[in-house]
Tab-separated table of N, CA and C in Angstrom:
chain	number	residue	atom	x	y	z
D	1	MET	N	18.967	21.568	-5.379
D	1	MET	CA	18.271	20.995	-4.168
D	1	MET	C	19.246	19.728	-3.899
D	2	ASN	N	20.525	19.947	-3.550
D	2	ASN	CA	21.423	18.938	-3.221
D	2	ASN	C	21.112	17.956	-2.130
D	3	ASP	N	20.478	18.714	-1.065
D	3	ASP	CA	20.193	17.981	0.322
D	3	ASP	C	18.756	17.396	0.179
D	4	CYS	N	17.855	17.654	-0.842
D	4	CYS	CA	16.704	16.651	-0.869
D	4	CYS	C	16.782	15.333	-1.301
D	5	LEU	N	16.342	14.713	-0.499
D	5	LEU	CA	16.297	13.076	-0.695
D	5	LEU	C	15.424	12.747	-1.870
D	6	LEU	N	14.223	13.628	-1.997
D	6	LEU	CA	13.417	12.814	-3.400
D	6	LEU	C	14.134	13.558	-4.586
D	7	CYS	N	14.658	14.868	-4.596
D	7	CYS	CA	15.325	15.375	-5.581
D	7	CYS	C	16.604	14.687	-6.053
D	8	THR	N	17.264	14.169	-5.208
D	8	THR	CA	18.367	13.154	-5.476
D	8	THR	C	17.754	12.000	-6.001
D	9	HIS	N	16.971	11.453	-5.657
D	9	HIS	CA	16.548	9.939	-6.103
D	9	HIS	C	15.867	10.344	-7.407
D	10	ALA	N	15.209	11.306	-7.900
D	10	ALA	CA	14.835	11.431	-9.109
D	10	ALA	C	16.027	11.710	-10.189
D	11	SER	N	17.185	12.051	-9.719
D	11	SER	CA	18.319	11.850	-10.600
D	11	SER	C	18.959	10.907	-10.700
D	12	THR	N	18.451	9.426	-9.981
D	12	THR	CA	19.188	8.057	-10.263
D	12	THR	C	18.325	7.157	-11.035
D	13	ALA	N	17.409	8.001	-11.954
D	13	ALA	CA	16.980	7.137	-12.861
D	13	ALA	C	16.101	5.664	-12.306
D	14	PRO	N	15.011	6.333	-11.150
D	14	PRO	CA	14.158	5.430	-10.647
D	14	PRO	C	13.176	4.758	-11.336
D	15	THR	N	12.693	3.343	-10.983
D	15	THR	CA	11.474	3.091	-11.720
D	15	THR	C	10.488	3.668	-11.529
D	16	GLU	N	9.709	4.266	-12.576
D	16	GLU	CA	8.865	5.152	-12.762
D	16	GLU	C	7.631	4.296	-13.242
D	17	VAL	N	6.303	4.600	-12.462
D	17	VAL	CA	5.089	4.037	-13.005
D	17	VAL	C	4.173	5.092	-13.786
D	18	TYR	N	4.250	6.034	-13.311
D	18	TYR	CA	3.534	7.460	-13.613
D	18	TYR	C	4.102	8.490	-13.665
D	19	ARG	N	3.832	9.414	-14.881
D	19	ARG	CA	4.338	10.767	-15.022
D	19	ARG	C	3.371	11.304	-15.966
D	20	ASP	N	3.471	12.732	-15.212
D	20	ASP	CA	2.713	13.751	-16.270
D	20	ASP	C	3.583	15.021	-15.925
D	21	ASP	N	3.079	16.166	-16.582
D	21	ASP	CA	3.710	17.438	-16.633
D	21	ASP	C	4.042	17.937	-15.051
D	22	TRP	N	3.435	17.626	-14.061
D	22	TRP	CA	3.944	17.791	-12.683
D	22	TRP	C	4.097	16.708	-11.746
D	23	TRP	N	3.933	15.394	-11.986
D	23	TRP	CA	3.909	14.524	-10.937
D	23	TRP	C	4.729	13.253	-11.495
D	24	ALA	N	5.372	12.489	-10.420
D	24	ALA	CA	5.899	11.323	-11.078
D	24	ALA	C	5.974	10.400	-10.019
D	25	ALA	N	5.365	9.122	-10.273
D	25	ALA	CA	5.382	8.092	-9.122
D	25	ALA	C	6.403	6.940	-9.480
D	26	THR	N	7.174	6.910	-8.313
D	26	THR	CA	8.538	6.021	-8.733
D	26	THR	C	8.430	4.790	-7.421
D	27	VAL	N	9.199	3.499	-7.725
D	27	VAL	CA	9.385	2.846	-6.429
D	27	VAL	C	10.896	3.490	-5.853
D	28	PHE	N	10.616	3.390	-4.576
D	28	PHE	CA	11.631	4.299	-3.861
D	28	PHE	C	12.198	3.064	-3.075
D	29	PRO	N	13.738	3.001	-3.062
D	29	PRO	CA	14.482	1.719	-2.512
D	29	PRO	C	14.351	1.647	-1.266
D	30	ALA	N	14.075	2.542	-0.416
D	30	ALA	CA	13.625	1.799	1.040
D	30	ALA	C	12.528	1.648	1.438
D	31	LEU	N	11.591	2.000	0.338
D	31	LEU	CA	9.946	1.433	0.696
D	31	LEU	C	9.298	0.547	-0.642
D	32	ALA	N	10.427	-0.268	-1.007
D	32	ALA	CA	10.350	-1.113	-2.079
D	32	ALA	C	9.592	-2.430	-1.980
D	33	VAL	N	8.560	-1.944	-1.692
D	33	VAL	CA	7.129	-3.017	-1.303
D	33	VAL	C	6.227	-3.120	-2.466
D	34	PRO	N	6.009	-4.245	-2.895
D	34	PRO	CA	5.302	-4.237	-4.005
D	34	PRO	C	3.941	-3.367	-3.728
D	35	GLY	N	3.644	-2.827	-4.796
D	35	GLY	CA	2.425	-1.638	-4.795
D	35	GLY	C	2.569	-0.584	-3.994
D	36	TRP	N	3.751	-0.191	-3.541
D	36	TRP	CA	4.100	1.076	-2.868
D	36	TRP	C	4.788	2.102	-3.961
D	37	TYR	N	4.144	3.322	-3.950
D	37	TYR	CA	5.393	4.162	-4.484
D	37	TYR	C	5.163	5.500	-3.837
D	38	VAL	N	6.244	6.440	-4.376
D	38	VAL	CA	6.002	7.671	-3.810
D	38	VAL	C	5.833	8.360	-5.214
D	39	LEU	N	4.748	9.110	-4.864
D	39	LEU	CA	4.307	10.367	-5.713
D	39	LEU	C	4.595	11.520	-5.491
D	40	ARG	N	5.792	12.311	-6.336
D	40	ARG	CA	6.206	13.638	-6.118
D	40	ARG	C	6.067	14.645	-7.016
D	41	LEU	N	6.132	15.989	-6.328
D	41	LEU	CA	6.022	17.091	-7.305
D	41	LEU	C	7.346	17.118	-7.890
D	42	LEU	N	7.147	17.135	-9.734
D	42	LEU	CA	8.487	17.181	-10.160
D	42	LEU	C	9.432	18.425	-9.548
D	43	ARG	N	8.975	19.495	-9.461
D	43	ARG	CA	9.880	20.775	-9.163
D	43	ARG	C	9.640	20.770	-7.478
D	44	HIS	N	10.812	21.185	-6.932
D	44	HIS	CA	10.992	21.243	-5.613
D	44	HIS	C	9.856	22.121	-4.753
D	45	ALA	N	9.019	21.673	-4.084
D	45	ALA	CA	8.222	22.638	-3.240
D	45	ALA	C	7.878	21.799	-2.163
D	46	GLU	N	7.714	22.785	-0.885
D	46	GLU	CA	7.370	21.875	0.495
D	46	GLU	C	6.438	22.666	0.578
D	47	GLY	N	5.175	21.428	1.258
D	47	GLY	CA	4.137	21.772	1.737
D	47	GLY	C	2.865	21.660	0.531
D	48	LEU	N	1.812	21.328	1.155
D	48	LEU	CA	0.607	21.329	0.251
D	48	LEU	C	0.180	22.901	-0.067
D	49	ALA	N	0.480	23.903	0.535
D	49	ALA	CA	0.216	25.202	0.278
D	49	ALA	C	1.066	25.598	-1.029
D	50	ALA	N	2.208	25.205	-1.067
D	50	ALA	CA	3.134	25.572	-1.981
D	50	ALA	C	2.481	25.069	-3.456
D	51	MET	N	1.755	24.285	-3.633
D	51	MET	CA	1.168	23.909	-5.122
D	51	MET	C	0.544	25.134	-5.827
D	52	THR	N	0.935	24.900	-7.099
D	52	THR	CA	-0.074	25.795	-8.002
D	52	THR	C	-1.224	25.280	-8.310
D	53	GLN	N	-2.402	25.934	-8.819
D	53	GLN	CA	-3.348	25.624	-8.847
D	53	GLN	C	-3.455	24.131	-10.050
D	54	PRO	N	-2.469	24.587	-11.100
D	54	PRO	CA	-2.633	23.445	-12.041
D	54	PRO	C	-1.860	22.016	-11.347
D	55	GLU	N	-0.818	22.364	-10.354
D	55	GLU	CA	-0.372	21.080	-9.757
D	55	GLU	C	-1.285	20.478	-8.837
D	56	ALA	N	-2.179	21.255	-8.320
D	56	ALA	CA	-3.046	20.830	-7.490
D	56	ALA	C	-4.241	20.100	-8.030
D	57	GLU	N	-4.540	20.463	-9.328
D	57	GLU	CA	-5.689	19.623	-10.119
D	57	GLU	C	-5.089	18.493	-10.883
D	58	ALA	N	-3.693	18.617	-11.201
D	58	ALA	CA	-3.253	17.157	-11.965
D	58	ALA	C	-2.744	16.292	-10.531
D	59	LEU	N	-2.713	16.837	-9.326
D	59	LEU	CA	-2.502	15.767	-7.991
D	59	LEU	C	-3.797	14.787	-8.328
D	60	GLY	N	-5.044	15.393	-8.226
D	60	GLY	CA	-6.288	14.465	-8.244
D	60	GLY	C	-6.016	13.767	-9.021
D	61	ARG	N	-5.929	13.881	-10.371
D	61	ARG	CA	-5.622	13.075	-11.797
D	61	ARG	C	-4.942	11.866	-11.387
D	62	ALA	N	-3.506	12.090	-10.944
D	62	ALA	CA	-2.525	11.438	-10.841
D	62	ALA	C	-2.825	10.564	-9.558
D	63	LEU	N	-3.382	10.805	-8.280
D	63	LEU	CA	-3.974	9.966	-7.432
D	63	LEU	C	-4.792	9.003	-7.930
D	64	ARG	N	-6.032	9.346	-8.681
D	64	ARG	CA	-6.882	8.424	-9.404
D	64	ARG	C	-6.343	7.597	-10.108
D	65	ARG	N	-5.513	7.906	-10.956
D	65	ARG	CA	-5.126	7.129	-11.930
D	65	ARG	C	-4.002	5.913	-11.413
D	66	LEU	N	-3.318	6.583	-10.624
D	66	LEU	CA	-2.079	5.483	-9.753
D	66	LEU	C	-2.989	4.694	-8.765
D	67	SER	N	-3.884	5.409	-8.076
D	67	SER	CA	-4.838	4.004	-7.164
D	67	SER	C	-5.643	3.125	-7.870
D	68	GLY	N	-6.040	3.674	-8.969
D	68	GLY	CA	-6.867	2.768	-9.819
D	68	GLY	C	-5.941	1.492	-10.428
D	69	ALA	N	-4.927	1.911	-11.006
D	69	ALA	CA	-3.965	0.943	-11.640
D	69	ALA	C	-3.375	0.050	-10.339
D	70	VAL	N	-3.155	0.603	-9.014
D	70	VAL	CA	-2.631	-0.166	-8.045
D	70	VAL	C	-3.609	-1.300	-7.493
D	71	THR	N	-4.942	-0.635	-7.610
D	71	THR	CA	-6.013	-1.487	-6.851
D	71	THR	C	-6.113	-2.720	-7.894
D	72	VAL	N	-6.348	-2.429	-9.301
D	72	VAL	CA	-6.283	-3.539	-10.139
D	72	VAL	C	-5.157	-4.431	-10.363
D	73	THR	N	-3.905	-4.051	-10.328
D	73	THR	CA	-2.756	-4.681	-10.427
D	73	THR	C	-2.511	-5.507	-9.204
D	74	CYS	N	-2.671	-5.091	-8.058
D	74	CYS	CA	-2.370	-5.629	-6.526
D	74	CYS	C	-3.701	-6.615	-6.060
D	75	ARG	N	-4.860	-6.360	-6.611
D	75	ARG	CA	-5.875	-7.132	-6.508
D	75	ARG	C	-6.250	-6.793	-4.625
D	76	THR	N	-6.539	-5.285	-4.761
D	76	THR	CA	-6.664	-5.059	-3.253
D	76	THR	C	-7.987	-4.098	-3.382
D	77	ASP	N	-8.635	-4.307	-2.446
D	77	ASP	CA	-9.931	-3.216	-2.201
D	77	ASP	C	-9.482	-1.813	-1.579
D	78	VAL	N	-7.993	-1.638	-1.217
D	78	VAL	CA	-7.511	-0.379	-0.229
D	78	VAL	C	-6.115	-0.038	-0.579
D	79	VAL	N	-6.169	1.201	-1.116
D	79	VAL	CA	-4.967	1.761	-1.299
D	79	VAL	C	-5.095	3.044	-0.368
D	80	TYR	N	-4.057	3.278	0.164
D	80	TYR	CA	-3.826	4.503	1.022
D	80	TYR	C	-3.115	5.481	0.251
D	81	ALA	N	-3.309	6.955	0.627
D	81	ALA	CA	-2.421	7.994	0.135
D	81	ALA	C	-2.363	8.833	1.253
D	82	THR	N	-0.855	8.962	1.572
D	82	THR	CA	-0.596	9.610	2.677
D	82	THR	C	0.376	10.867	2.473
D	83	CYS	N	0.496	12.202	2.992
D	83	CYS	CA	1.251	12.996	2.903
D	83	CYS	C	1.750	13.467	4.163
D	84	PHE	N	2.907	13.187	4.689
D	84	PHE	CA	3.197	13.885	5.905
D	84	PHE	C	3.843	14.982	6.008
D	85	GLY	N	5.304	14.890	5.098
D	85	GLY	CA	5.896	16.116	4.836
D	85	GLY	C	6.908	16.728	5.979
D	86	GLU	N	7.354	15.725	7.034
D	86	GLU	CA	8.067	15.893	8.212
D	86	GLU	C	9.501	15.743	7.787
D	87	ASP	N	9.576	14.399	7.208
D	87	ASP	CA	11.100	13.999	7.536
D	87	ASP	C	11.843	14.666	6.093
D	88	ASN	N	11.042	14.471	5.193
D	88	ASN	CA	11.497	14.883	3.688
D	88	ASN	C	10.388	15.977	3.296
D	89	ARG	N	10.836	17.285	3.317
D	89	ARG	CA	9.914	18.384	2.859
D	89	ARG	C	9.421	18.548	1.329
D	90	HIS	N	10.280	17.852	0.528
D	90	HIS	CA	9.870	17.744	-0.753
D	90	HIS	C	8.389	17.158	-1.034
D	91	LEU	N	7.420	18.080	-1.161
D	91	LEU	CA	5.899	17.576	-1.361
D	91	LEU	C	5.799	16.124	-2.190
D	92	HIS	N	5.419	15.183	-1.458
D	92	HIS	CA	4.999	14.000	-1.792
D	92	HIS	C	3.989	13.312	-1.212
D	93	TRP	N	3.514	12.170	-1.728
D	93	TRP	CA	2.499	11.190	-1.431
D	93	TRP	C	3.037	9.909	-1.447
D	94	LEU	N	2.768	9.279	-0.101
D	94	LEU	CA	3.143	7.766	-0.248
D	94	LEU	C	1.819	7.088	-0.825
D	95	VAL	N	1.896	6.272	-1.536
D	95	VAL	CA	0.576	5.480	-2.170
D	95	VAL	C	0.976	4.032	-1.915
D	96	MET	N	0.304	3.428	-0.933
D	96	MET	CA	0.445	2.063	-0.737
D	96	MET	C	-0.790	0.858	-0.837
D	97	ALA	N	-0.712	0.093	-1.500
D	97	ALA	CA	-1.643	-0.871	-1.527
D	97	ALA	C	-1.328	-1.634	-0.396
D	98	ARG	N	-2.605	-1.831	0.462
D	98	ARG	CA	-2.807	-2.665	1.588
D	98	ARG	C	-3.230	-4.239	1.435
D	99	ALA	N	-2.510	-4.815	1.516
D	99	ALA	CA	-2.748	-6.346	1.237
D	99	ALA	C	-3.708	-7.047	2.043
D	100	ASP	N	-4.690	-7.818	1.542
D	100	ASP	CA	-5.753	-8.334	2.500
D	100	ASP	C	-5.120	-9.071	4.056
D	101	ASP	N	-3.865	-9.454	3.847
D	101	ASP	CA	-3.469	-10.125	5.121
D	101	ASP	C	-2.768	-9.355	6.202
D	102	ILE	N	-2.630	-8.315	5.760
D	102	ILE	CA	-2.174	-7.227	7.103
D	102	ILE	C	-3.362	-7.157	8.233
D	103	PRO	N	-2.589	-7.758	9.352
D	103	PRO	CA	-3.518	-7.880	10.574
D	103	PRO	C	-4.188	-6.089	10.670
D	104	ALA	N	-5.334	-6.456	11.250
D	104	ALA	CA	-6.211	-5.098	11.524
D	104	ALA	C	-5.086	-4.133	12.552
D	105	GLU	N	-4.508	-4.415	13.304
D	105	GLU	CA	-3.636	-3.500	14.255
D	105	GLU	C	-2.588	-2.966	13.653
D	106	GLN	N	-2.291	-3.318	12.407
D	106	GLN	CA	-1.314	-3.025	11.542
D	106	GLN	C	-1.727	-2.292	10.082
D	107	ARG	N	-3.030	-1.853	10.240
D	107	ARG	CA	-3.851	-1.115	9.160
D	107	ARG	C	-3.343	0.472	9.244
D	108	ARG	N	-4.157	1.179	8.327
D	108	ARG	CA	-4.449	2.551	8.608
D	108	ARG	C	-2.791	2.978	8.865
D	109	GLY	N	-2.779	4.112	9.618
D	109	GLY	CA	-1.592	4.959	9.711
D	109	GLY	C	-0.412	3.992	10.117
D	110	ARG	N	-0.413	2.938	10.687
D	110	ARG	CA	0.523	2.162	11.218
D	110	ARG	C	0.892	1.051	9.989
D	111	LEU	N	0.470	1.285	8.762
D	111	LEU	CA	0.951	0.660	7.716
D	111	LEU	C	2.224	0.923	7.152
D	112	ALA	N	2.684	2.053	7.066
D	112	ALA	CA	3.927	2.437	6.895
D	112	ALA	C	5.080	1.996	7.601
D	113	GLU	N	4.747	2.026	9.112
D	113	GLU	CA	5.937	1.376	9.794
D	113	GLU	C	6.068	-0.278	9.609
D	114	GLN	N	5.455	-0.658	8.626
D	114	GLN	CA	5.379	-2.142	8.303
D	114	GLN	C	6.835	-2.268	7.284
D	115	ALA	N	7.134	-1.416	6.868
D	115	ALA	CA	7.701	-1.216	5.441
D	115	ALA	C	8.998	-2.192	5.463
D	116	ALA	N	9.805	-1.973	6.437
D	116	ALA	CA	11.119	-3.029	6.683
D	116	ALA	C	10.843	-4.294	6.624
D	117	ARG	N	9.559	-4.792	7.253
D	117	ARG	CA	9.223	-6.196	7.046
D	117	ARG	C	8.634	-6.424	5.751
D	118	LEU	N	8.077	-5.611	4.936
D	118	LEU	CA	7.536	-6.135	3.577
D	118	LEU	C	8.273	-5.493	2.318
D	119	VAL	N	9.472	-4.978	2.690
D	119	VAL	CA	10.079	-4.886	1.332
D	119	VAL	C	10.461	-6.106	0.949
D	120	ASP	N	10.586	-5.949	-0.588
D	120	ASP	CA	10.754	-7.031	-1.578
D	120	ASP	C	11.198	-6.572	-2.845
D	121	PRO	N	12.340	-6.167	-3.231
D	121	PRO	CA	12.828	-5.157	-4.472
D	121	PRO	C	12.378	-5.909	-5.828
D	122	ALA	N	12.491	-7.098	-5.443
D	122	ALA	CA	12.320	-7.910	-7.240
D	122	ALA	C	10.856	-8.037	-7.071
D	123	ARG	N	9.977	-8.489	-6.144
D	123	ARG	CA	8.716	-8.388	-6.530
D	123	ARG	C	7.830	-7.019	-6.695
D	124	ALA	N	8.733	-5.831	-5.976
D	124	ALA	CA	8.410	-4.620	-6.165
D	124	ALA	C	8.457	-4.055	-7.719
D	125	GLN	N	9.849	-4.722	-8.250
D	125	GLN	CA	9.944	-4.250	-9.882
D	125	GLN	C	8.879	-4.877	-10.612
D	126	VAL	N	8.345	-6.026	-10.388
D	126	VAL	CA	7.578	-6.871	-11.230
D	126	VAL	C	6.266	-6.118	-11.106
D	127	THR	N	5.763	-5.731	-10.063
D	127	THR	CA	4.577	-5.241	-9.780
D	127	THR	C	4.533	-3.901	-10.521
D	128	ALA	N	5.578	-3.129	-10.183
D	128	ALA	CA	5.850	-1.661	-10.833
D	128	ALA	C	5.606	-1.744	-12.416
D	129	ALA	N	6.149	-2.890	-13.055
D	129	ALA	CA	5.974	-3.139	-14.314
D	129	ALA	C	4.581	-3.131	-14.627
D	130	ARG	N	3.676	-3.814	-13.865
D	130	ARG	CA	2.113	-4.175	-14.048
D	130	ARG	C	1.559	-3.052	-13.859
D	131	VAL	N	1.901	-2.437	-12.829
D	131	VAL	CA	1.008	-0.859	-12.473
D	131	VAL	C	1.323	0.157	-13.776
D	132	ARG	N	2.408	0.179	-13.977
D	132	ARG	CA	2.903	1.089	-15.246
D	132	ARG	C	2.073	0.913	-16.252
D	133	ASP	N	1.988	-0.634	-16.710
D	133	ASP	CA	0.970	-0.955	-17.778
D	133	ASP	C	-0.338	-0.523	-17.690
D	134	ALA	N	-0.799	-0.812	-16.500
D	134	ALA	CA	-2.393	-0.472	-15.974
D	134	ALA	C	-2.452	1.184	-16.315
D	135	VAL	N	-1.644	1.735	-15.403
D	135	VAL	CA	-1.780	3.287	-15.604
D	135	VAL	C	-2.047	3.670	-17.140
D	136	THR	N	-1.046	3.071	-18.154
D	136	THR	CA	-1.073	3.518	-19.321
D	136	THR	C	-2.292	3.107	-20.110
D	137	GLU	N	-2.795	1.837	-19.662
D	137	GLU	CA	-4.092	1.436	-20.577
D	137	GLU	C	-5.362	2.077	-20.301
D	138	ALA	N	-5.057	2.841	-18.802
D	138	ALA	CA	-6.389	3.504	-18.553
D	138	ALA	C	-6.128	5.223	-18.601
D	139	ALA	N	-5.156	5.564	-19.372
D	139	ALA	CA	-4.731	6.973	-19.719
D	139	ALA	C	-6.333	7.426	-20.615
D	140	PRO	N	-6.535	8.736	-20.351
D	140	PRO	CA	-7.663	9.295	-20.691
D	140	PRO	C	-7.527	9.624	-22.236
């Protein structure tokens, strides 16, 4: 999948905060916002209907563990998980901590539009290390 941005990203040894047999969550360079992660299916598949039953079941566990770790680490009550799949067809979710200081008009679906303003690679790496530790501590 040489033309797949997420497959290519995976080969660059990104900062990983979660991994199981089906899913991995990483800091994505263009979205290096503290508390924001791309949770991608490890194999290349396009769309929700392309998931196998084990992948779908693992997705629920991955979202629960990752969002729990983000909630605690980022001290937020709100974590968004979105799956659009239009610009990049590789099945993935954007998991985003929503900081309390985000104005109401920039929340919900509009939060992702704020990425360029919120990017902070250094803080994203520090937060990622803490989220990874929280995910590990919460392991079943």
